[in-house]
mmCIF file of C-alpha atoms in Angstrom:
data_model
loop_
_atom_site.group_PDB
_atom_site.id
_atom_site.type_symbol
_atom_site.label_atom_id
_atom_site.label_comp_id
_atom_site.label_asym_id
_atom_site.label_seq_id
_atom_site.Cartn_x
_atom_site.Cartn_y
_atom_site.Cartn_z
ATOM 1 C CA MET V 1 -5.736 -29.145 9.336
ATOM 2 C CA LEU V 2 -6.291 -27.654 5.897
ATOM 3 C CA LEU V 3 -6.433 -24.036 7.382
ATOM 4 C CA GLY V 4 -4.459 -21.637 5.274
ATOM 5 C CA LYS V 5 -3.599 -18.089 6.420
ATOM 6 C CA GLY V 6 -7.068 -16.929 6.721
ATOM 7 C CA ASN V 7 -9.987 -15.806 4.642
ATOM 8 C CA SER V 8 -8.581 -13.551 1.675
ATOM 9 C CA VAL V 9 -11.927 -12.634 0.743
ATOM 10 C CA LYS V 10 -13.602 -9.257 2.408
ATOM 11 C CA SER V 11 -15.681 -6.489 1.522
ATOM 12 C CA TYR V 12 -14.046 -3.682 -0.581
ATOM 13 C CA LYS V 13 -14.307 -1.149 2.191
ATOM 14 C CA LEU V 14 -12.456 -3.232 4.747
ATOM 15 C CA LEU V 15 -9.531 -4.207 1.968
ATOM 16 C CA ILE V 16 -8.965 -0.487 1.241
ATOM 17 C CA ASN V 17 -8.971 0.414 5.037
ATOM 18 C CA VAL V 18 -6.747 -2.371 6.113
ATOM 19 C CA ARG V 19 -4.057 -1.263 3.380
ATOM 20 C CA ARG V 20 -4.494 2.048 4.471
ATOM 21 C CA GLY V 21 -3.897 1.349 8.063
ATOM 22 C CA VAL V 22 -0.760 -0.652 7.407
ATOM 23 C CA GLN V 23 0.681 2.300 5.093
ATOM 24 C CA ILE V 24 -0.013 4.744 7.957
ATOM 25 C CA LEU V 25 0.486 2.641 11.039
ATOM 26 C CA ASN V 26 4.185 3.974 11.670
ATOM 27 C CA ILE V 27 2.595 7.610 11.587
ATOM 28 C CA LYS V 28 -0.645 7.200 13.199
ATOM 29 C CA LYS V 29 0.316 5.129 16.160
ATOM 30 C CA THR V 30 -2.155 6.893 18.248
ATOM 31 C CA VAL V 31 -4.410 6.252 21.349
ATOM 32 C CA LEU V 32 -7.373 4.872 19.367
ATOM 33 C CA VAL V 33 -5.214 1.740 18.369
ATOM 34 C CA ILE V 34 -4.512 1.429 22.069
ATOM 35 C CA LEU V 35 -7.900 1.915 23.391
ATOM 36 C CA ILE V 36 -9.556 -0.424 20.858
ATOM 37 C CA GLY V 37 -7.085 -3.008 21.881
ATOM 38 C CA VAL V 38 -5.938 -3.990 18.389
ATOM 39 C CA PHE V 39 -2.147 -4.426 18.409
ATOM 40 C CA VAL V 40 -0.758 -7.108 16.282
ATOM 41 C CA ILE V 41 2.956 -7.905 16.115
ATOM 42 C CA SER V 42 4.292 -9.995 13.293
ATOM 43 C CA VAL V 43 7.929 -11.243 13.305
ATOM 44 C CA THR V 44 7.558 -12.773 9.927
ATOM 45 C CA GLY V 45 10.085 -11.331 7.365
ATOM 46 C CA CYS V 46 11.548 -8.886 10.167
ATOM 47 C CA ASN V 47 15.213 -8.601 10.586
ATOM 48 C CA LEU V 48 15.606 -10.214 13.955
ATOM 49 C CA VAL V 49 19.593 -10.471 13.763
ATOM 50 C CA GLN V 50 20.991 -9.865 17.389
ATOM 51 C CA LYS V 51 22.787 -6.489 17.633
ATOM 52 C CA GLU V 52 25.181 -5.268 20.375
ATOM 53 C CA GLU V 53 23.052 -3.653 23.027
ATOM 54 C CA LYS V 54 23.742 -0.010 23.552
ATOM 55 C CA GLN V 55 22.759 2.066 26.373
ATOM 56 C CA GLY V 56 22.428 5.258 25.116
ATOM 57 C CA LYS V 57 24.434 8.541 25.176
ATOM 58 C CA GLU V 58 24.560 10.960 27.927
ATOM 59 C CA VAL V 59 24.006 14.635 27.106
ATOM 60 C CA ASN V 60 23.933 17.271 29.548
ATOM 61 C CA GLY V 61 23.287 14.623 32.454
ATOM 62 C CA GLU V 62 20.443 13.304 30.535
ATOM 63 C CA ILE V 63 20.369 9.831 28.785
ATOM 64 C CA ILE V 64 19.277 9.937 25.105
ATOM 65 C CA ILE V 65 18.644 7.071 22.537
ATOM 66 C CA ALA V 66 18.544 9.301 19.254
ATOM 67 C CA SER V 67 18.554 12.819 17.954
ATOM 68 C CA VAL V 68 16.678 14.139 14.957
ATOM 69 C CA ASN V 69 18.210 17.186 13.575
ATOM 70 C CA GLY V 70 19.625 17.948 16.899
ATOM 71 C CA GLU V 71 16.476 17.344 18.915
ATOM 72 C CA ASN V 72 17.220 14.629 21.456
ATOM 73 C CA ILE V 73 14.880 11.783 22.361
ATOM 74 C CA PRO V 74 15.317 10.994 26.202
ATOM 75 C CA LYS V 75 15.705 7.302 26.930
ATOM 76 C CA VAL V 76 13.078 7.804 29.826
ATOM 77 C CA GLU V 77 10.379 8.888 27.363
ATOM 78 C CA PHE V 78 11.713 5.679 24.942
ATOM 79 C CA ASP V 79 11.293 3.271 28.364
ATOM 80 C CA LYS V 80 8.120 4.607 29.132
ATOM 81 C CA ASN V 81 6.431 3.980 25.508
ATOM 82 C CA LEU V 82 7.998 0.534 25.774
ATOM 83 C CA GLU V 83 6.252 -0.253 29.244
ATOM 84 C CA GLU V 84 3.048 0.881 27.678
ATOM 85 C CA ILE V 85 3.393 -1.661 24.804
ATOM 86 C CA GLN V 86 4.837 -4.544 26.939
ATOM 87 C CA GLU V 87 1.869 -4.176 29.349
ATOM 88 C CA MET V 88 -0.560 -4.126 26.288
ATOM 89 C CA ILE V 89 1.009 -7.181 24.995
ATOM 90 C CA LYS V 90 0.718 -8.841 28.391
ATOM 91 C CA THR V 91 -2.797 -8.070 28.765
ATOM 92 C CA TYR V 92 -3.865 -9.554 25.472
ATOM 93 C CA TYR V 93 -1.490 -12.378 25.229
ATOM 94 C CA GLY V 94 -0.646 -13.230 28.669
ATOM 95 C CA GLU V 95 1.933 -12.488 31.338
ATOM 96 C CA ASP V 96 4.468 -14.844 29.840
ATOM 97 C CA ALA V 97 4.022 -13.681 26.241
ATOM 98 C CA LEU V 98 7.461 -11.932 26.355
ATOM 99 C CA SER V 99 9.426 -14.575 28.015
ATOM 100 C CA SER V 100 9.882 -17.443 25.334
ATOM 101 C CA ASP V 101 12.578 -16.993 22.661
ATOM 102 C CA GLU V 102 10.024 -16.114 20.426
ATOM 103 C CA GLY V 103 8.713 -13.546 22.655
ATOM 104 C CA LYS V 104 12.134 -11.825 23.173
ATOM 105 C CA LYS V 105 12.569 -11.782 19.469
ATOM 106 C CA VAL V 106 9.234 -9.981 18.955
ATOM 107 C CA LEU V 107 10.279 -7.511 21.840
ATOM 108 C CA GLU V 108 13.545 -6.831 19.912
ATOM 109 C CA ASN V 109 11.640 -5.933 16.947
ATOM 110 C CA VAL V 110 9.015 -3.805 18.940
ATOM 111 C CA LYS V 111 11.947 -1.890 20.515
ATOM 112 C CA GLU V 112 13.238 -1.084 16.879
ATOM 113 C CA GLN V 113 9.872 -0.346 15.545
ATOM 114 C CA LEU V 114 9.075 2.023 18.391
ATOM 115 C CA LEU V 115 12.527 3.940 18.079
ATOM 116 C CA ASN V 116 11.791 4.646 14.184
ATOM 117 C CA ASP V 117 8.057 5.592 15.265
ATOM 118 C CA MET V 118 9.517 8.181 17.767
ATOM 119 C CA ILE V 119 12.100 9.325 15.285
ATOM 120 C CA THR V 120 9.283 9.835 12.642
ATOM 121 C CA GLN V 121 7.064 11.589 15.366
ATOM 122 C CA ARG V 122 10.028 14.092 15.929
ATOM 123 C CA LEU V 123 10.646 14.786 12.231
ATOM 124 C CA ILE V 124 6.685 15.321 11.561
ATOM 125 C CA LEU V 125 6.591 17.908 14.550
ATOM 126 C CA GLN V 126 9.705 19.588 13.184
ATOM 127 C CA LYS V 127 8.236 19.992 9.737
ATOM 128 C CA ALA V 128 4.743 21.096 11.300
ATOM 129 C CA ALA V 129 6.766 23.887 13.064
ATOM 130 C CA ALA V 130 8.532 24.837 9.914
ATOM 131 C CA MET V 131 5.165 25.006 8.196
ATOM 132 C CA LYS V 132 3.650 26.842 11.105
ATOM 133 C CA ILE V 133 1.155 24.509 11.846
ATOM 134 C CA VAL V 134 0.076 24.170 15.364
ATOM 135 C CA THR V 135 -2.629 22.294 17.339
ATOM 136 C CA THR V 136 -4.448 24.047 20.065
ATOM 137 C CA PRO V 137 -5.703 22.689 23.670
ATOM 138 C CA GLU V 138 -8.996 23.497 22.482
ATOM 139 C CA GLU V 139 -8.683 21.059 19.400
ATOM 140 C CA VAL V 140 -7.143 18.480 21.725
ATOM 141 C CA ASN V 141 -9.963 18.821 24.201
ATOM 142 C CA GLU V 142 -12.609 18.601 21.518
ATOM 143 C CA GLU V 143 -11.147 15.415 20.235
ATOM 144 C CA LEU V 144 -11.087 13.884 23.599
ATOM 145 C CA ASP V 145 -14.666 14.789 24.099
ATOM 146 C CA ARG V 146 -15.290 12.784 20.891
ATOM 147 C CA LEU V 147 -13.474 9.940 22.075
ATOM 148 C CA ILE V 148 -15.039 9.724 25.411
ATOM 149 C CA GLU V 149 -18.550 9.897 23.694
ATOM 150 C CA GLN V 150 -17.655 6.985 21.494
ATOM 151 C CA PHE V 151 -16.438 4.916 24.479
ATOM 152 C CA GLY V 152 -19.635 5.248 26.158
ATOM 153 C CA GLY V 153 -19.154 8.313 28.652
ATOM 154 C CA ARG V 154 -16.780 9.281 31.051
ATOM 155 C CA GLU V 155 -16.900 6.448 33.419
ATOM 156 C CA GLU V 156 -16.310 3.857 30.874
ATOM 157 C CA PHE V 157 -13.611 5.815 29.304
ATOM 158 C CA ASP V 158 -11.751 6.382 32.685
ATOM 159 C CA GLN V 159 -12.195 2.696 33.329
ATOM 160 C CA ILE V 160 -10.324 1.754 29.904
ATOM 161 C CA LEU V 161 -7.661 4.278 30.699
ATOM 162 C CA ASN V 162 -7.385 2.516 34.480
ATOM 163 C CA GLU V 163 -7.265 -0.929 32.784
ATOM 164 C CA ARG V 164 -4.543 0.096 30.182
ATOM 165 C CA GLY V 165 -2.529 1.962 32.846
ATOM 166 C CA MET V 166 -2.724 5.095 30.728
ATOM 167 C CA ASP V 167 -1.950 8.621 31.787
ATOM 168 C CA LEU V 168 -4.510 11.198 30.643
ATOM 169 C CA GLU V 169 -2.026 13.964 30.272
ATOM 170 C CA LYS V 170 0.173 11.552 27.768
ATOM 171 C CA LEU V 171 -3.024 10.593 26.114
ATOM 172 C CA LYS V 172 -3.987 14.098 25.506
ATOM 173 C CA LYS V 173 -0.439 14.652 24.337
ATOM 174 C CA ASP V 174 -0.920 11.847 21.734
ATOM 175 C CA ILE V 175 -4.195 13.180 20.335
ATOM 176 C CA GLY V 176 -2.333 16.585 19.750
ATOM 177 C CA TYR V 177 0.398 14.792 17.893
ATOM 178 C CA HIS V 178 -2.462 12.966 15.889
ATOM 179 C CA LEU V 179 -4.331 16.004 15.190
ATOM 180 C CA THR V 180 -0.933 17.779 13.812
ATOM 181 C CA VAL V 181 -0.191 14.731 11.538
ATOM 182 C CA GLU V 182 -3.429 15.057 10.068
ATOM 183 C CA LYS V 183 -3.014 18.772 9.387
ATOM 184 C CA VAL V 184 0.534 18.138 7.980
ATOM 185 C CA MET V 185 -0.795 15.384 5.831
ATOM 186 C CA LYS V 186 -3.529 17.661 4.516
ATOM 187 C CA GLU V 187 -1.318 20.406 3.211
ATOM 188 C CA ILE V 188 1.277 17.907 1.614
ATOM 189 C CA THR V 189 -1.575 16.060 -0.004
ATOM 190 C CA LYS V 190 -4.084 19.234 -0.926
ATOM 191 C CA ASP V 191 -3.455 18.580 -4.675
ATOM 192 C CA ILE V 192 -3.940 14.895 -4.864
ATOM 193 C CA THR V 193 -6.817 13.909 -6.936
ATOM 194 C CA VAL V 194 -8.234 10.560 -8.350
ATOM 195 C CA ASN V 195 -10.144 10.678 -11.617
ATOM 196 C CA ASP V 196 -12.975 8.556 -12.706
ATOM 197 C CA VAL V 197 -10.678 6.386 -15.056
ATOM 198 C CA GLU V 198 -8.530 5.444 -11.991
ATOM 199 C CA VAL V 199 -11.748 4.491 -10.094
ATOM 200 C CA LYS V 200 -13.067 2.307 -12.735
ATOM 201 C CA GLU V 201 -9.607 0.647 -13.613
ATOM 202 C CA TYR V 202 -9.267 -0.203 -10.044
ATOM 203 C CA TYR V 203 -12.871 -1.719 -10.220
ATOM 204 C CA ASP V 204 -12.160 -3.643 -13.060
ATOM 205 C CA ASN V 205 -8.837 -5.113 -12.200
ATOM 206 C CA ASN V 206 -10.274 -6.336 -8.485
ATOM 207 C CA PRO V 207 -13.668 -7.907 -8.724
ATOM 208 C CA ASP V 208 -12.997 -9.932 -5.718
ATOM 209 C CA GLU V 209 -13.098 -7.005 -3.593
ATOM 210 C CA PHE V 210 -16.571 -6.058 -4.713
ATOM 211 C CA LYS V 211 -18.549 -8.979 -3.800
ATOM 212 C CA GLU V 212 -21.660 -8.386 -1.896
ATOM 213 C CA TYR V 213 -20.668 -11.364 0.534
ATOM 214 C CA PRO V 214 -17.729 -13.925 0.575
ATOM 215 C CA ASP V 215 -17.901 -16.903 -1.647
ATOM 216 C CA GLU V 216 -18.440 -20.046 0.111
ATOM 217 C CA VAL V 217 -18.654 -23.635 -0.381
ATOM 218 C CA LYS V 218 -19.469 -26.843 1.352
ATOM 219 C CA ALA V 219 -17.457 -29.796 0.821
ATOM 220 C CA ARG V 220 -16.360 -33.304 2.128
ATOM 221 C CA HIS V 221 -12.902 -34.723 1.666
ATOM 222 C CA ILE V 222 -10.887 -37.927 2.292
ATOM 223 C CA LEU V 223 -7.363 -37.750 3.322
ATOM 224 C CA VAL V 224 -4.717 -40.659 2.780
ATOM 225 C CA ASN V 225 -0.924 -40.474 2.962
ATOM 226 C CA THR V 226 -0.051 -41.889 -0.461
ATOM 227 C CA GLU V 227 -1.162 -41.573 -3.871
ATOM 228 C CA GLU V 228 -1.811 -45.239 -4.453
ATOM 229 C CA GLU V 229 -4.302 -45.119 -1.538
ATOM 230 C CA ALA V 230 -5.961 -42.226 -3.132
ATOM 231 C CA LYS V 231 -6.111 -44.066 -6.299
ATOM 232 C CA GLU V 232 -7.819 -46.757 -4.783
ATOM 233 C CA ILE V 233 -10.284 -44.889 -3.079
ATOM 234 C CA LEU V 234 -11.127 -42.916 -6.203
ATOM 235 C CA LYS V 235 -11.644 -46.105 -8.186
ATOM 236 C CA LYS V 236 -14.161 -47.154 -5.444
ATOM 237 C CA LEU V 237 -15.976 -43.892 -5.860
ATOM 238 C CA LYS V 238 -16.328 -44.333 -9.558
ATOM 239 C CA GLU V 239 -17.808 -47.429 -8.741
ATOM 240 C CA GLY V 240 -20.670 -45.963 -6.763
ATOM 241 C CA ALA V 241 -19.372 -46.401 -3.405
ATOM 242 C CA ASP V 242 -20.692 -44.054 -0.962
ATOM 243 C CA PHE V 243 -18.166 -41.038 -0.241
ATOM 244 C CA ALA V 244 -19.068 -40.594 3.423
ATOM 245 C CA GLU V 245 -18.588 -44.135 4.257
ATOM 246 C CA LEU V 246 -15.188 -44.386 2.594
ATOM 247 C CA ALA V 247 -14.034 -41.012 4.409
ATOM 248 C CA LYS V 248 -15.096 -42.680 7.785
ATOM 249 C CA GLU V 249 -13.067 -45.992 6.907
ATOM 250 C CA TYR V 250 -9.808 -44.304 5.212
ATOM 251 C CA SER V 251 -9.466 -40.690 5.958
ATOM 252 C CA LYS V 252 -6.460 -39.534 7.982
ATOM 253 C CA ASP V 253 -8.213 -36.079 8.979
ATOM 254 C CA THR V 254 -9.234 -36.969 12.502
ATOM 255 C CA GLY V 255 -11.135 -33.668 12.691
ATOM 256 C CA SER V 256 -13.575 -34.729 9.610
ATOM 257 C CA LYS V 257 -13.426 -38.416 9.593
ATOM 258 C CA GLU V 258 -16.179 -39.195 12.007
ATOM 259 C CA GLU V 259 -18.475 -36.988 10.158
ATOM 260 C CA GLY V 260 -17.746 -38.714 6.620
ATOM 261 C CA GLY V 261 -15.195 -36.204 5.682
ATOM 262 C CA ASP V 262 -17.689 -33.093 6.108
ATOM 263 C CA LEU V 263 -15.910 -29.751 6.559
ATOM 264 C CA GLY V 264 -18.733 -27.575 6.431
ATOM 265 C CA TYR V 265 -19.026 -24.296 4.747
ATOM 266 C CA PHE V 266 -16.128 -22.223 4.375
ATOM 267 C CA ASN V 267 -14.754 -19.230 2.569
ATOM 268 C CA ARG V 268 -12.183 -18.675 -0.322
ATOM 269 C CA GLY V 269 -8.789 -18.449 1.131
ATOM 270 C CA ILE V 270 -9.397 -20.580 4.523
ATOM 271 C CA MET V 271 -7.963 -23.748 3.296
ATOM 272 C CA VAL V 272 -4.547 -24.506 1.983
ATOM 273 C CA PRO V 273 -3.987 -23.057 -1.646
ATOM 274 C CA GLU V 274 -3.805 -26.064 -3.617
ATOM 275 C CA PHE V 275 -7.187 -27.316 -1.794
ATOM 276 C CA ASP V 276 -8.735 -24.098 -2.043
ATOM 277 C CA LYS V 277 -8.037 -23.769 -5.882
ATOM 278 C CA ALA V 278 -9.368 -27.054 -6.562
ATOM 279 C CA VAL V 279 -12.682 -26.824 -4.608
ATOM 280 C CA PHE V 280 -13.739 -23.631 -5.798
ATOM 281 C CA GLU V 281 -13.473 -24.541 -9.488
ATOM 282 C CA MET V 282 -15.651 -27.679 -9.124
ATOM 283 C CA GLU V 283 -19.265 -27.998 -9.783
ATOM 284 C CA VAL V 284 -21.857 -29.029 -7.024
ATOM 285 C CA GLY V 285 -21.984 -33.000 -6.876
ATOM 286 C CA GLN V 286 -18.685 -33.206 -8.444
ATOM 287 C CA ILE V 287 -15.779 -35.439 -7.090
ATOM 288 C CA SER V 288 -12.316 -34.256 -7.547
ATOM 289 C CA ASP V 289 -9.174 -35.882 -8.994
ATOM 290 C CA ILE V 290 -6.492 -36.540 -6.347
ATOM 291 C CA VAL V 291 -5.204 -33.136 -4.950
ATOM 292 C CA LYS V 292 -1.819 -32.976 -3.458
ATOM 293 C CA THR V 293 -1.247 -30.825 -0.473
ATOM 294 C CA GLN V 294 1.306 -30.548 2.275
ATOM 295 C CA PHE V 295 -0.801 -32.643 4.287
ATOM 296 C CA GLY V 296 -1.007 -35.814 1.949
ATOM 297 C CA TYR V 297 -3.480 -36.763 -0.922
ATOM 298 C CA HIS V 298 -6.969 -35.359 -1.035
ATOM 299 C CA ILE V 299 -10.160 -36.473 -2.839
ATOM 300 C CA ILE V 300 -13.021 -33.878 -2.630
ATOM 301 C CA LYS V 301 -16.669 -33.878 -2.920
ATOM 302 C CA LEU V 302 -18.147 -30.677 -3.399
ATOM 303 C CA GLU V 303 -21.943 -30.292 -1.844
ATOM 304 C CA ASP V 304 -22.776 -26.705 -2.051
ATOM 305 C CA LYS V 305 -21.560 -23.560 -3.659
ATOM 306 C CA LYS V 306 -22.530 -19.853 -2.922
ATOM 307 C CA ILE V 307 -20.645 -17.363 -5.325
ATOM 308 C CA SER V 308 -21.632 -14.014 -4.630
ATOM 309 C CA PRO V 309 -22.632 -11.385 -7.136
ATOM 310 C CA ILE V 310 -20.227 -8.182 -7.804
ATOM 311 C CA ILE V 311 -21.519 -5.023 -6.591
ATOM 312 C CA LYS V 312 -22.519 -2.750 -9.573
ATOM 313 C CA PHE V 313 -20.005 0.092 -10.156
ATOM 314 C CA ASP V 314 -22.497 2.727 -10.193
ATOM 315 C CA GLU V 315 -23.388 1.804 -6.663
ATOM 316 C CA ILE V 316 -20.141 2.035 -5.211
ATOM 317 C CA LYS V 317 -18.378 4.653 -7.285
ATOM 318 C CA GLU V 318 -18.608 7.387 -4.998
ATOM 319 C CA THR V 319 -17.524 5.516 -2.150
ATOM 320 C CA LEU V 320 -14.779 3.938 -3.725
ATOM 321 C CA HIS V 321 -13.536 7.271 -5.284
ATOM 322 C CA GLY V 322 -13.350 8.504 -1.623
ATOM 323 C CA GLN V 323 -11.406 5.391 -0.430
ATOM 324 C CA LEU V 324 -8.939 5.463 -3.301
ATOM 325 C CA LEU V 325 -8.170 9.310 -2.809
ATOM 326 C CA GLU V 326 -7.818 8.698 0.746
ATOM 327 C CA GLU V 327 -5.347 5.838 0.134
ATOM 328 C CA LYS V 328 -3.320 7.967 -2.396
ATOM 329 C CA LYS V 329 -2.986 10.768 0.010
ATOM 330 C CA TYR V 330 -1.589 8.266 2.567
ATOM 331 C CA GLU V 331 0.962 6.998 0.117
ATOM 332 C CA THR V 332 2.136 10.265 -0.906
ATOM 333 C CA PHE V 333 2.556 11.286 2.600
ATOM 334 C CA ASN V 334 4.410 8.278 3.456
ATOM 335 C CA LYS V 335 6.714 8.981 0.479
ATOM 336 C CA LYS V 336 6.979 12.676 1.553
ATOM 337 C CA ILE V 337 8.261 11.343 5.108
ATOM 338 C CA GLU V 338 10.720 8.929 3.746
ATOM 339 C CA GLU V 339 12.150 12.049 1.566
ATOM 340 C CA TRP V 340 12.517 13.943 4.844
ATOM 341 C CA LYS V 341 14.289 11.105 6.502
ATOM 342 C CA GLY V 342 16.794 10.981 3.810
ATOM 343 C CA SER V 343 17.581 14.618 4.129
ATOM 344 C CA ALA V 344 17.539 14.579 7.995
ATOM 345 C CA LYS V 345 20.435 14.143 10.283
ATOM 346 C CA ILE V 346 19.235 11.098 12.356
ATOM 347 C CA GLU V 347 21.556 9.529 15.184
ATOM 348 C CA LYS V 348 20.754 6.430 16.929
ATOM 349 C CA TYR V 349 22.295 5.345 20.292
ATOM 350 C CA ILE V 350 20.571 2.156 21.115
#
């Protein structure tokens, strides 16, 4: 009932990698993402205004859905990619995942994102050709061998391909694109650096990212509907009443009521913001004043608190430098792609 949007406290490596992954997602949509099975679609904040459906444009007997500097993107290729994504969504979220109104909105968003991804792909490959960057079949096979090894051998790898309905030749094509992107990015970002001042500044400005483990508290609470009820209960507590017994008698939180309001241990960021802020500012044994949230009025008792020490700068300086450098390169590359898009002739037909 009190859950917020999730735990915001993670190790510094994970946070940096997550940010980096978000920045490069539209570029680096490779087989690795599909094989691992990590595919998250969010419609929050997306433009879901319904558009007039266009079926593509016929060129020389072929239906195309876009062109990039005169290079056409066939609708059949778009449909194949879309089918793979739809099957993956159904695999992880159920056969009816795209049948609901919400699912249909998600699908429209997926289509738009997929088209943008395919346009970006064509654009990067065009730039690679202009830069005389190529990826050889030998390089693709070497990367494929590494993937097979990571997944425990050929038998396990083939099973995953079969379960996902993936074609090996298309997989190799995706790997080739992925390797080409890396080469183009390496060329574009070869002069990017991160100095020691930047590393220390990031460390100093983001202390929560460098904790050895997430901060954690153990608490009880009593939830009621009105402030007047909360005041009466708080008065009883100040007079010496037992917190757990009052929780059993008065709390509206059915999830913790019978346990005397016990919420167990939880990390920073798990509860709704008002509750989270209050409980992490308390001392062990302390009973809070009344805390108002979207659920009602709370009185909190803090029973235990484990605050993580910060990892020393010298212990993570080298690793952090590498992570920040990689992040900076991705940011630079994404900006360059946006520049390319701005000067490219891009036409969409769906």
